[in-house]
mmCIF file of C-alpha atoms and ligand atoms in Angstrom:
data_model
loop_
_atom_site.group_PDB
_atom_site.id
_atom_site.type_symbol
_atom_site.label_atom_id
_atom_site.label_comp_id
_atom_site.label_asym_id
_atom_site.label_seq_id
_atom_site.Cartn_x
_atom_site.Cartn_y
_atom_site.Cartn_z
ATOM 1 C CA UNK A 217 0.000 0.000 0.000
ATOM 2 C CA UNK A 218 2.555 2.435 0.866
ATOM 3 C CA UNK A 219 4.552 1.317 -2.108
ATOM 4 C CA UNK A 220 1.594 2.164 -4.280
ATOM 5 C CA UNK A 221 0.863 5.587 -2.720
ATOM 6 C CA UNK A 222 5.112 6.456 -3.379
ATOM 7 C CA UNK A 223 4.284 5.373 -6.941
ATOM 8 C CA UNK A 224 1.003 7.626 -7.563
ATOM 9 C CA UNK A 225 2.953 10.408 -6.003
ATOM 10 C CA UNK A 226 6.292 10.306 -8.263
ATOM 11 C CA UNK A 227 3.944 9.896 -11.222
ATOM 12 C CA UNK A 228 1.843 13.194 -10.054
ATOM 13 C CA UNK A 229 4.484 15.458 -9.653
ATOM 14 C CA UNK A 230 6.408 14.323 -12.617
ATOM 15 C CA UNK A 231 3.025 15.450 -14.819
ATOM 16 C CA UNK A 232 3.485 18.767 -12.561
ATOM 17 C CA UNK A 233 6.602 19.631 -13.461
ATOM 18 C CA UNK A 234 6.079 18.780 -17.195
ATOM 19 C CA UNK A 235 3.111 21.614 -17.320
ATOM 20 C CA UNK A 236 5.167 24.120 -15.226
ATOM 21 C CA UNK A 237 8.646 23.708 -17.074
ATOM 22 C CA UNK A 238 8.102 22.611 -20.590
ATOM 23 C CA UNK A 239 4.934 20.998 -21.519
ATOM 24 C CA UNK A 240 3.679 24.164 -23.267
ATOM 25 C CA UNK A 241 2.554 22.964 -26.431
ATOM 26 C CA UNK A 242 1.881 26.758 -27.523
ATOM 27 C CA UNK A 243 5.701 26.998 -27.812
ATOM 28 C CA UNK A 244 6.588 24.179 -29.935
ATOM 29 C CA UNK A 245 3.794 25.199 -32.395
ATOM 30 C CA UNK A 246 5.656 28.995 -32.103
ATOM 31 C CA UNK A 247 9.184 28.332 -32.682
ATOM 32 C CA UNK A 248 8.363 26.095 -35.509
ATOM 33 C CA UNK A 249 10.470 27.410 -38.917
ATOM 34 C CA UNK A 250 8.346 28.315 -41.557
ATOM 35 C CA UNK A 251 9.730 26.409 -45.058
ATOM 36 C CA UNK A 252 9.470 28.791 -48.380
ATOM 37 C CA UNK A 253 11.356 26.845 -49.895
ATOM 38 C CA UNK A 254 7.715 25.146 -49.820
ATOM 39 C CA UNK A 255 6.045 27.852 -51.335
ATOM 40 C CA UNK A 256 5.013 28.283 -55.132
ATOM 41 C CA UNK A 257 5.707 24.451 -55.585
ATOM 42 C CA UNK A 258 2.339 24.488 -57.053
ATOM 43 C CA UNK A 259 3.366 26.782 -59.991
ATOM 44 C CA UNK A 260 6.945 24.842 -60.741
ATOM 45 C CA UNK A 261 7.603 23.972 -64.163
ATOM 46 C CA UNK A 262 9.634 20.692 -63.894
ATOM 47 C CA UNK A 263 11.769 19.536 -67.231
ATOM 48 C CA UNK A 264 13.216 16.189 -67.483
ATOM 49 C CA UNK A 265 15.759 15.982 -69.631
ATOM 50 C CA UNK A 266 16.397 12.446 -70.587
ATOM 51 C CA UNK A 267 19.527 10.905 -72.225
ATOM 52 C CA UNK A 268 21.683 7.973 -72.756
ATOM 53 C CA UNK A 269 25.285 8.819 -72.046
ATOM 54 C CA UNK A 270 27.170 8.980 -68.856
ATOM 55 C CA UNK A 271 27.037 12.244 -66.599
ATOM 56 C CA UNK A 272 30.939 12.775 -67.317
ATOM 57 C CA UNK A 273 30.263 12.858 -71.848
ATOM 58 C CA UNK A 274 30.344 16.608 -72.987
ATOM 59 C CA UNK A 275 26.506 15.928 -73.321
ATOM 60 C CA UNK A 276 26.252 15.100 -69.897
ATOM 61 C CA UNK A 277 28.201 18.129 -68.608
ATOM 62 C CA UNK A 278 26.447 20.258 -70.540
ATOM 63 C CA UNK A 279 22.631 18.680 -69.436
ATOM 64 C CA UNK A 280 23.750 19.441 -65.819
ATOM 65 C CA UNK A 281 25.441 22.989 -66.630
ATOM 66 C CA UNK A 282 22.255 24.263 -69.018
ATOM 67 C CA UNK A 283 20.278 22.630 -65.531
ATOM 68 C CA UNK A 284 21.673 25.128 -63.518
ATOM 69 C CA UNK A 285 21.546 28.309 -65.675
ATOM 70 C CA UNK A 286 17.827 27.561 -65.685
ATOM 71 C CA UNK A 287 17.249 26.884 -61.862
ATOM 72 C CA UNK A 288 19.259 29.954 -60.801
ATOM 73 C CA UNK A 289 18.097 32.514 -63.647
ATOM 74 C CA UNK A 290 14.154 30.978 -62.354
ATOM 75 C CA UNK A 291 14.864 31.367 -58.774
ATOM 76 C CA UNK A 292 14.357 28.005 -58.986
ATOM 77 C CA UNK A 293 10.776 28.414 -59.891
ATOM 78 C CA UNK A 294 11.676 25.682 -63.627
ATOM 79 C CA UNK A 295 13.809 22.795 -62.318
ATOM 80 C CA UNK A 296 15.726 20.668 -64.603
ATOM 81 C CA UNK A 297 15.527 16.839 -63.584
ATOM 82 C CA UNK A 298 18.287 15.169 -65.715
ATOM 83 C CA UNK A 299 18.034 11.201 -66.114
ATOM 84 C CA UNK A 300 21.303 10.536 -68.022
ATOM 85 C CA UNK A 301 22.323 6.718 -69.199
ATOM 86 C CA UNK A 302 19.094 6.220 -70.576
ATOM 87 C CA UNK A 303 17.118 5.358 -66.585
ATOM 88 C CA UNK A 304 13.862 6.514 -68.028
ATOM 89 C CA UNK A 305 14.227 5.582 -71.696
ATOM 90 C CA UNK A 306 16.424 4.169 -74.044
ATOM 91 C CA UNK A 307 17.544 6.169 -77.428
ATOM 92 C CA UNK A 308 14.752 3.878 -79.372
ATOM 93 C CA UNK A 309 11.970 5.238 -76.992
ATOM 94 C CA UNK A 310 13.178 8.500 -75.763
ATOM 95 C CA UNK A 311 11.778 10.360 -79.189
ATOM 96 C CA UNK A 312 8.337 8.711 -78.835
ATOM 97 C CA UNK A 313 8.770 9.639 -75.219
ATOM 98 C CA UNK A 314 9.186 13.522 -76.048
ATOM 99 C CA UNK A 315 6.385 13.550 -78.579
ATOM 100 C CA UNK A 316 3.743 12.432 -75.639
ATOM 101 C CA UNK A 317 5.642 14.665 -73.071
ATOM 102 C CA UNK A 318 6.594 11.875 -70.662
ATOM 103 C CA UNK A 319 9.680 13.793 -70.862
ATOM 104 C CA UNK A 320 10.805 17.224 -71.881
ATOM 105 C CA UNK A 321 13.818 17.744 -73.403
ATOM 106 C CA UNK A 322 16.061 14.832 -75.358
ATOM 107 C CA UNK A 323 19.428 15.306 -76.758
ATOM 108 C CA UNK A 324 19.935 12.368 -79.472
ATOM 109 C CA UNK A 325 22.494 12.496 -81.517
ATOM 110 C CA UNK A 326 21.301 13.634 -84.980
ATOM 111 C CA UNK A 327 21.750 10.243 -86.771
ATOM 112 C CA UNK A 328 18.935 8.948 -84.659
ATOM 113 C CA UNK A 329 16.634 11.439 -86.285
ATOM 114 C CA UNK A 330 17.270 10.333 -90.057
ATOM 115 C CA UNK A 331 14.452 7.804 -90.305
ATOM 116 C CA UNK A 332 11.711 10.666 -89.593
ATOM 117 C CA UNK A 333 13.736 13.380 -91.156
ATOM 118 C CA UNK A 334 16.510 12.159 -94.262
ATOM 119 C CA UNK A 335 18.175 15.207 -94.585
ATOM 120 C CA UNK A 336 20.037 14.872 -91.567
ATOM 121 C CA UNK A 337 21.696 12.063 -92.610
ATOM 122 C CA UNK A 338 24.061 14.670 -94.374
ATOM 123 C CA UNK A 339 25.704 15.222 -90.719
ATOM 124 C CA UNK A 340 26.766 11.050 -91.442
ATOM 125 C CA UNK A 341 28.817 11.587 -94.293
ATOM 126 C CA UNK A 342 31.764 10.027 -93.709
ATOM 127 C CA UNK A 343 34.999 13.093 -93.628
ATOM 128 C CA UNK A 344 32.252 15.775 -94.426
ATOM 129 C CA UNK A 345 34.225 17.557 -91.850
ATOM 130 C CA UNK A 346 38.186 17.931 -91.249
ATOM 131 C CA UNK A 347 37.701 20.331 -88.262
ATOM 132 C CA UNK A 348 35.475 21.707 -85.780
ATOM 133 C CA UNK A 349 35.282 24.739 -87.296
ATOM 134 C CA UNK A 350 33.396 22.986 -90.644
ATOM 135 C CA UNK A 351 31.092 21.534 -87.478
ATOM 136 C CA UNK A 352 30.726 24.602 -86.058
ATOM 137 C CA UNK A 353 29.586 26.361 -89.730
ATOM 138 C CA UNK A 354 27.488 23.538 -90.465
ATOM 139 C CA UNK A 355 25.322 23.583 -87.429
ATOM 140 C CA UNK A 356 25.161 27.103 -87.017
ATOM 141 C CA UNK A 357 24.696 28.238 -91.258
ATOM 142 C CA UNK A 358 22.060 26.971 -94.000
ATOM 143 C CA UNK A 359 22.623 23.154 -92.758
ATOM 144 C CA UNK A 360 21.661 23.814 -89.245
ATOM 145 C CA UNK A 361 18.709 26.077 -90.348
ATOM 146 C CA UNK A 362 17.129 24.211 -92.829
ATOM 147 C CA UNK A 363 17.221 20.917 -90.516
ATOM 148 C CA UNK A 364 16.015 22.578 -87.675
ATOM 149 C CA UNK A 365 13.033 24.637 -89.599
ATOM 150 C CA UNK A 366 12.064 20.954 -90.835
ATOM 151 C CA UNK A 367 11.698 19.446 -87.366
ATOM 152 C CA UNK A 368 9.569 22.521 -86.057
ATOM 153 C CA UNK A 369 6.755 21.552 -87.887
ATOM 154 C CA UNK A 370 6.366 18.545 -86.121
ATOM 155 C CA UNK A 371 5.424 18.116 -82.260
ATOM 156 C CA UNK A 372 9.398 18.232 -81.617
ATOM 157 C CA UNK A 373 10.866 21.795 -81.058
ATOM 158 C CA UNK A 374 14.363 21.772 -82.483
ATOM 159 C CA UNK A 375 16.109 23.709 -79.731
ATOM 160 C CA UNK A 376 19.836 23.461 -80.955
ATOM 161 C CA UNK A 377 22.609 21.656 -81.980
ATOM 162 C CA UNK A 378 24.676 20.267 -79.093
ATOM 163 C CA UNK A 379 28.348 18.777 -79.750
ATOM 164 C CA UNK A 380 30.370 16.022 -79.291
ATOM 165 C CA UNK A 381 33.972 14.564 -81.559
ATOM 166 C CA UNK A 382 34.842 12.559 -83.906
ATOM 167 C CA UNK A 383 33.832 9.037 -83.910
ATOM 168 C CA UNK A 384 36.642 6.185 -83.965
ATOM 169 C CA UNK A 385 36.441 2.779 -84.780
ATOM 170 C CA UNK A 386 36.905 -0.322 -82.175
ATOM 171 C CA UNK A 387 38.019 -3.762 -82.582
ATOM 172 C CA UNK A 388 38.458 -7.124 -81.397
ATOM 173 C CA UNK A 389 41.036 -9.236 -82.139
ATOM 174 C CA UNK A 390 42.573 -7.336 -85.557
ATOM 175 C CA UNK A 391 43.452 -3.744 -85.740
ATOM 176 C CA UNK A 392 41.909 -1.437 -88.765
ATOM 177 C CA UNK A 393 43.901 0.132 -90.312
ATOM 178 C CA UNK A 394 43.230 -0.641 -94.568
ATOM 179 C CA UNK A 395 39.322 -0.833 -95.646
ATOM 180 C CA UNK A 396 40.589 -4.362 -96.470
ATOM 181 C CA UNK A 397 40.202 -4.825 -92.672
ATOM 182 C CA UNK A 398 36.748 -4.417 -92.382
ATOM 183 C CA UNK A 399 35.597 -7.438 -94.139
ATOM 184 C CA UNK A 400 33.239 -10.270 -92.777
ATOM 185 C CA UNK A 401 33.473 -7.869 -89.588
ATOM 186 C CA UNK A 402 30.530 -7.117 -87.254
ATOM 187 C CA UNK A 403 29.578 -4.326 -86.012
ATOM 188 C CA UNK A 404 27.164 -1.914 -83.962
ATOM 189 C CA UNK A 405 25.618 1.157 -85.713
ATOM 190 C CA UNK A 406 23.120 4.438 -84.987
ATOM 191 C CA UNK A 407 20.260 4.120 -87.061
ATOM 192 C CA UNK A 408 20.858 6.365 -89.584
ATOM 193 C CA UNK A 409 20.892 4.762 -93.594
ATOM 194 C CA UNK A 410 24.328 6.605 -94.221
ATOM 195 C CA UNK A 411 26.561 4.918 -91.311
ATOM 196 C CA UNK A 412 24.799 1.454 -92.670
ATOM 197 C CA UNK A 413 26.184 2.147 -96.277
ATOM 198 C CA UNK A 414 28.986 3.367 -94.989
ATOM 199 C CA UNK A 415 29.992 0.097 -93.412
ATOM 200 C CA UNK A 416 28.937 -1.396 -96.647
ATOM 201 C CA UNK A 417 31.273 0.652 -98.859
ATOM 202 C CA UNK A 418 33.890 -1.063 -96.390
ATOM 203 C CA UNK A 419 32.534 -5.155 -97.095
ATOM 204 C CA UNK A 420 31.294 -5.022 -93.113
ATOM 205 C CA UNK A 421 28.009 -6.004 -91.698
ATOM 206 C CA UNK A 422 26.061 -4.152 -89.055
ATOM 207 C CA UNK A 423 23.409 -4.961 -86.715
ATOM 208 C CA UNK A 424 21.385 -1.532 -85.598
ATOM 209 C CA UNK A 425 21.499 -1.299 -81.726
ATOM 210 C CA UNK A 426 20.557 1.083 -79.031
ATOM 211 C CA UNK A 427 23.622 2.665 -77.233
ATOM 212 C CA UNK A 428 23.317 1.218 -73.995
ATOM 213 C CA UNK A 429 23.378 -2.389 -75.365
ATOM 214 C CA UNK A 430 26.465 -2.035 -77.074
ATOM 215 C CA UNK A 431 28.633 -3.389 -74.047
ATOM 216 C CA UNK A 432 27.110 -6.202 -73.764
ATOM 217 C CA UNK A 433 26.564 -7.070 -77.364
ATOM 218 C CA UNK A 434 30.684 -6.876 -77.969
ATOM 219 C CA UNK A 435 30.734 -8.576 -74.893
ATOM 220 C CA UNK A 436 28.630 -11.805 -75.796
ATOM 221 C CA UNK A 437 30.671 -11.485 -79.448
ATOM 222 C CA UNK A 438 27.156 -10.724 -81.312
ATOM 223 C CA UNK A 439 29.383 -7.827 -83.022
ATOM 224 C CA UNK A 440 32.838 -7.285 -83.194
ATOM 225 C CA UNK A 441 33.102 -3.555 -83.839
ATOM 226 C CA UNK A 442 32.069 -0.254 -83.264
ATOM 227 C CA UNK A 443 32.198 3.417 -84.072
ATOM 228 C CA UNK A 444 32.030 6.207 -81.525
ATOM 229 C CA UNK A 445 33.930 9.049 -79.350
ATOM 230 C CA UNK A 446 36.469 8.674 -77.103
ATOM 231 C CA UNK A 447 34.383 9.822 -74.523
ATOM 232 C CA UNK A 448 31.117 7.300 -75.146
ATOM 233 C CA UNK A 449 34.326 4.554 -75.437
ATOM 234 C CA UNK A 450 35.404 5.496 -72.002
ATOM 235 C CA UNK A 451 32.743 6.505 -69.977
ATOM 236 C CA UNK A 452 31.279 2.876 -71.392
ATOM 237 C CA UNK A 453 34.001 1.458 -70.759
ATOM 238 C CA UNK A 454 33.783 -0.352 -74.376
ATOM 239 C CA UNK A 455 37.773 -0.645 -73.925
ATOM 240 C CA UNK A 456 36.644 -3.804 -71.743
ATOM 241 C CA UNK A 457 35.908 -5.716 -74.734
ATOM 242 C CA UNK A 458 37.664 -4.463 -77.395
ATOM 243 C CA UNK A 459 41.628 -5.201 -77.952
ATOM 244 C CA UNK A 460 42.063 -1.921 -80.995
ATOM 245 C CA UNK A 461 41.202 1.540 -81.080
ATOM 246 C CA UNK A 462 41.719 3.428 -84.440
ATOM 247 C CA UNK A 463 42.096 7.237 -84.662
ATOM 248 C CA UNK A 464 40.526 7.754 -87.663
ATOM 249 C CA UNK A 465 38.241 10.439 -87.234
ATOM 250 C CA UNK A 466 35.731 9.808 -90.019
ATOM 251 C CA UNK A 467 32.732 11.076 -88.742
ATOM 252 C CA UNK A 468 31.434 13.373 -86.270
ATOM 253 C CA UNK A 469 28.828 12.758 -83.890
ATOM 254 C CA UNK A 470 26.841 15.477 -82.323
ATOM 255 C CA UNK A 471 23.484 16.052 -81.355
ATOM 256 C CA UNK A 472 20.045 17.996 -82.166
ATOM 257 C CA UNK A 473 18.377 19.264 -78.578
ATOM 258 C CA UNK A 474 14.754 19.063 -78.641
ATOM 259 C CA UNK A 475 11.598 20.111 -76.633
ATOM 260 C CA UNK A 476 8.016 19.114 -77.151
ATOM 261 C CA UNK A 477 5.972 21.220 -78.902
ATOM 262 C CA UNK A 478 2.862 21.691 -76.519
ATOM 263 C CA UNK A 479 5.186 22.026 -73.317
ATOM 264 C CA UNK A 480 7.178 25.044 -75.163
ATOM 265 C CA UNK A 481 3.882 27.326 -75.774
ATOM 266 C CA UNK A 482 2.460 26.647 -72.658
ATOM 267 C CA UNK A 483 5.281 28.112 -70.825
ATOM 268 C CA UNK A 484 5.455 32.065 -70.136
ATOM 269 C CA UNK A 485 7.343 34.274 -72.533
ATOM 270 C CA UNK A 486 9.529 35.125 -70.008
ATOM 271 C CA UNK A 487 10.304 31.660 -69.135
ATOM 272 C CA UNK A 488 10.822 30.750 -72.402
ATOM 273 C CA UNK A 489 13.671 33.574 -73.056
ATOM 274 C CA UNK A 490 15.515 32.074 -69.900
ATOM 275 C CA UNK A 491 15.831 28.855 -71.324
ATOM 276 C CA UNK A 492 16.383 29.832 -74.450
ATOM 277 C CA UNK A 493 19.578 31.976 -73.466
ATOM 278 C CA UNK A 494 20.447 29.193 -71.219
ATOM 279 C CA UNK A 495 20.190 26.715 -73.626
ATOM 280 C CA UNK A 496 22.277 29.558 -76.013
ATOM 281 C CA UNK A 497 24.953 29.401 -73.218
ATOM 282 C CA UNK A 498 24.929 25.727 -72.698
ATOM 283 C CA UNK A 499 25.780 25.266 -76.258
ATOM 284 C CA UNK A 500 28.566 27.603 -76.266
ATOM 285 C CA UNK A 501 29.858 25.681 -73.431
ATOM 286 C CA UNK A 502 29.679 22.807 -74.727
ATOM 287 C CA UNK A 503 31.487 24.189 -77.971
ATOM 288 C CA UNK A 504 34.514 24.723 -76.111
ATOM 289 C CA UNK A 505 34.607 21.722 -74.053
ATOM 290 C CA UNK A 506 33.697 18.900 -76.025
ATOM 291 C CA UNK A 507 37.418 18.722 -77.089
ATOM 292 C CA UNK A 508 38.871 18.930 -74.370
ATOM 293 C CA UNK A 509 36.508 16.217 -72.658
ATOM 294 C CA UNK A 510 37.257 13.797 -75.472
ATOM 295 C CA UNK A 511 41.085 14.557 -75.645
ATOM 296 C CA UNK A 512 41.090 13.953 -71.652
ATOM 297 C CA UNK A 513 38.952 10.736 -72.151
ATOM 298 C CA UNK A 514 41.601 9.489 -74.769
ATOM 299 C CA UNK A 515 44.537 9.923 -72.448
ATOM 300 C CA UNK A 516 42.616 7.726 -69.629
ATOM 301 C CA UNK A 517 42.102 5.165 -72.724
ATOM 302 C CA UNK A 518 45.720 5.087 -73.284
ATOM 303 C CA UNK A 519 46.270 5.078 -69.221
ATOM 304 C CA UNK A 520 44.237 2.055 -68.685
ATOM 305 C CA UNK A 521 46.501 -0.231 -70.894
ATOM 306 C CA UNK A 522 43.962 -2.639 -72.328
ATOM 307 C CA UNK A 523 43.671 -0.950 -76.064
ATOM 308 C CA UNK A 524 45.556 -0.613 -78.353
ATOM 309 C CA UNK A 525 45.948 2.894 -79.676
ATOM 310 C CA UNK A 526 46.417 3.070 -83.915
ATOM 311 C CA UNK A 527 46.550 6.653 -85.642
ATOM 312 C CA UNK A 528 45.557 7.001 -88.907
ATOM 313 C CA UNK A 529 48.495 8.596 -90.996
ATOM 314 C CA UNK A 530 47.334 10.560 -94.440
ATOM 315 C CA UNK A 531 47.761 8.199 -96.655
ATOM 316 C CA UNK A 532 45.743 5.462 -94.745
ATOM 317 C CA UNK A 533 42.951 8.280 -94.420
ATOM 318 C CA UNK A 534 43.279 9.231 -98.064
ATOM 319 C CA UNK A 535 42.647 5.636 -98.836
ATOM 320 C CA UNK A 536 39.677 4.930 -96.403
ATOM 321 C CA UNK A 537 38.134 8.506 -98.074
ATOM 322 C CA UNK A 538 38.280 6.990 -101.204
ATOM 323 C CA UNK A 539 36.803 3.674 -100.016
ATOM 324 C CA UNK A 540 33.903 5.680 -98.919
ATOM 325 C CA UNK A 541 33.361 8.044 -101.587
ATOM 326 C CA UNK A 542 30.296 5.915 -102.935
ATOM 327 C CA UNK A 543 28.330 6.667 -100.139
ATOM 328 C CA UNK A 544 28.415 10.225 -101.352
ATOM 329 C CA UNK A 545 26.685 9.543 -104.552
ATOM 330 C CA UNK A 546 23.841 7.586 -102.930
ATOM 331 C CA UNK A 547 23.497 10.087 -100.091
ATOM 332 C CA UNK A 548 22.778 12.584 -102.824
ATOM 333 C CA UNK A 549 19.619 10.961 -103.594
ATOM 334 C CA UNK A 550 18.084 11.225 -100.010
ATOM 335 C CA UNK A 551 19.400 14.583 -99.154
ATOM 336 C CA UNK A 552 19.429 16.414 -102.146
ATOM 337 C CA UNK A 553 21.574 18.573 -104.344
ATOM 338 C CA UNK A 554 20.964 22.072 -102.329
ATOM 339 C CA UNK A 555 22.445 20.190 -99.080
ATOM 340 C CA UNK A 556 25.277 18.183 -100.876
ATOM 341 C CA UNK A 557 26.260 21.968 -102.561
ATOM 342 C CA UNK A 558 25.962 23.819 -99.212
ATOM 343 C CA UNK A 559 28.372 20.759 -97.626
ATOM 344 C CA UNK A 560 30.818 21.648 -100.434
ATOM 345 C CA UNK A 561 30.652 25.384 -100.069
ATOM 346 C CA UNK A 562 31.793 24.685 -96.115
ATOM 347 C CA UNK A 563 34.223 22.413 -96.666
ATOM 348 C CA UNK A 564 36.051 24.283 -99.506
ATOM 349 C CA UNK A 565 36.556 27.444 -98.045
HETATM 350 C C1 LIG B 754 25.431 6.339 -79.875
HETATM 351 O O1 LIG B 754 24.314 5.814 -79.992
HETATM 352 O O2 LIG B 754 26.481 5.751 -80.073
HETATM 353 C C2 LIG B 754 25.485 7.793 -79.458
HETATM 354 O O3 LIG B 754 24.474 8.461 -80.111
HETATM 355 C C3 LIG B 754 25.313 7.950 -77.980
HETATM 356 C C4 LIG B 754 25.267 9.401 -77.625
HETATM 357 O O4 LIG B 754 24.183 9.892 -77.341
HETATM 358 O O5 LIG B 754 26.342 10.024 -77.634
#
């Protein structure tokens, strides 16, 4: 009995003491922080930006740096969500993807649009460009305007052209170095008709696959070569499973940014100036660092040991141009003379 009445008593004054000292309810509901960073989430424009390469490719660098113009010129009021190495879809869906507005803004490379639109496949020709400059003039003259007024007709808003390098050719087993080389190989290519006849030109066959099964399709053997840039090789790590890489620049691989239609005009005009500029900006920094990216993704090839390196010199170039020179004549046909002549113009001057 007394041990009961000791209890009762401890329990009493402890429920004292918590309404005299700090039971005050009143204050915890006070000194609670209000959270703007809550507010307006209603009225947020959220992009995804979907792609396939890794975050480290110029085209990743750039997603995340034209992310960031946005969010800070916004206040933060459009967010950029980027979903690089194709988590949300794959380069075969991401187009179909855009059209319905599961997503927002892609960044293919332009081959992957030559099955809707042909006269991109000009950008394949293989050596249509000896520089970046002839890139540069390309994208940014009567090429680059006359692709880009053809896409905005459909429900894909062509937003720019984003860059990348050179492709190079990978092996396994023998190195390429003579078109002779090529023959009864295997290999992986973007779905574009001129990188399929340009394969032919060189006696090779190729199977059409997306980019993020090409590790594990030179893996199982199912193809034995590929092209691409430095920087897809590496951040792929494609070295894995290949024993040669060529230098043989023959084609350049960059890409066409694009919105959806519908998702553009419903935005303000003032939003879509910032993005515009920052997609403006984005490009120029990509411009400039593409290069250097691929150049720094070619030293960590030669670094890791397990590839072996093969330059092109002149004459071995001269001879793979001419080896290739039939796919100009049956380009012609798809893209037209006006394209082919405006190609010439650029890379004569
Ligand atoms: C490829 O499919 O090889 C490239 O288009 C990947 C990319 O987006 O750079």
């Amino acid at each position: 009995m007394r041990t009961f009445a000791l209890i009762s008593l401890f329990i009493c004054s402890g429920v004292l003491a918590a309404f005299v000292f700090g039971f005050d309810l009143r204050d915890t509901v006070q000194t609670l922080e209000y959270d703007d960073e809550q507010e307006g989430l209603e009225d947020q424009v959220v992009i995804k930006f979907s792609h396939v390469t890794s975050e480290h490719t110029p085209k990743g660098l750039a997603a995340r740096k034209f992310a960031e113009l946005v969010e800070a010129r916004t206040n933060g009021t459009v967010s950029v969500e980027i979903y690089a190495n194709g988590a949300l879809y794959n380069d075969q869906d991401e187009q179909q993807a855009l059209k319905e507005n599961r997503v927002q803004i892609i960044a293919p490379a332009t081959s992957k649009l030559t099955s809707e639109y042909p006269d991109f496949q000009i950008l394949d020709l293989p050596y249509a460009f000896s520089s970046y400059e002839e890139v540069r003039k390309a994208y940014e003259g009567t090429i680059g305007r006359t692709l880009l007024a053809e896409l905005n007709k459909s429900e894909m808003r062509g937003m720019g052209f984003w860059y990348n390098g050179f492709k190079q050719m990978t092996s396994t087993s023998e190195s390429l170095l003579h078109p002779s080389d090529f023959e009864r190989m295997h290999f992986r290519r973007m779905p574009s008709p001129v990188i399929e006849r340009q394969f032919q030109a060189l006696d090779a066959s190729t199977s059409l696959l997306p980019f993020n099964k090409t590790y594990e399709n030179l893996h199982v053997e199912f193809i034995n070569g590929q092209e691409n840039t430095t920087s897809n090789i590496y951040t792929k790590k494609l070295y894995e499973t290949q024993d040669h890489l060529t230098i043989s620049n023959h084609g350049y691989l960059g890409y066409i940014v694009l919105t959806n239609e519908t998702f553009w005009k419903n935005l303000s005009d003032e939003q879509r100036e910032i993005i515009e500029t920052s997609m403006e900006d984005a490009t120029e920094w990509i411009r400039r660092h593409s290069i250097e990216t691929n150049d720094a993704h070619l030293r960590e090839l030669k670094r890791t040991d397990s590839i072996s390196i093969h330059y092109l010199n002149q004459e071995q170039q001269n001879i793979w141009r001419q080896a290739l020179e039939p796919v100009y004549i049956e380009t012609e046909a798809f893209v037209g003379r006006e394209l082919m002549q405006e190609l010439d113009q650029i890379t004569d001057q």
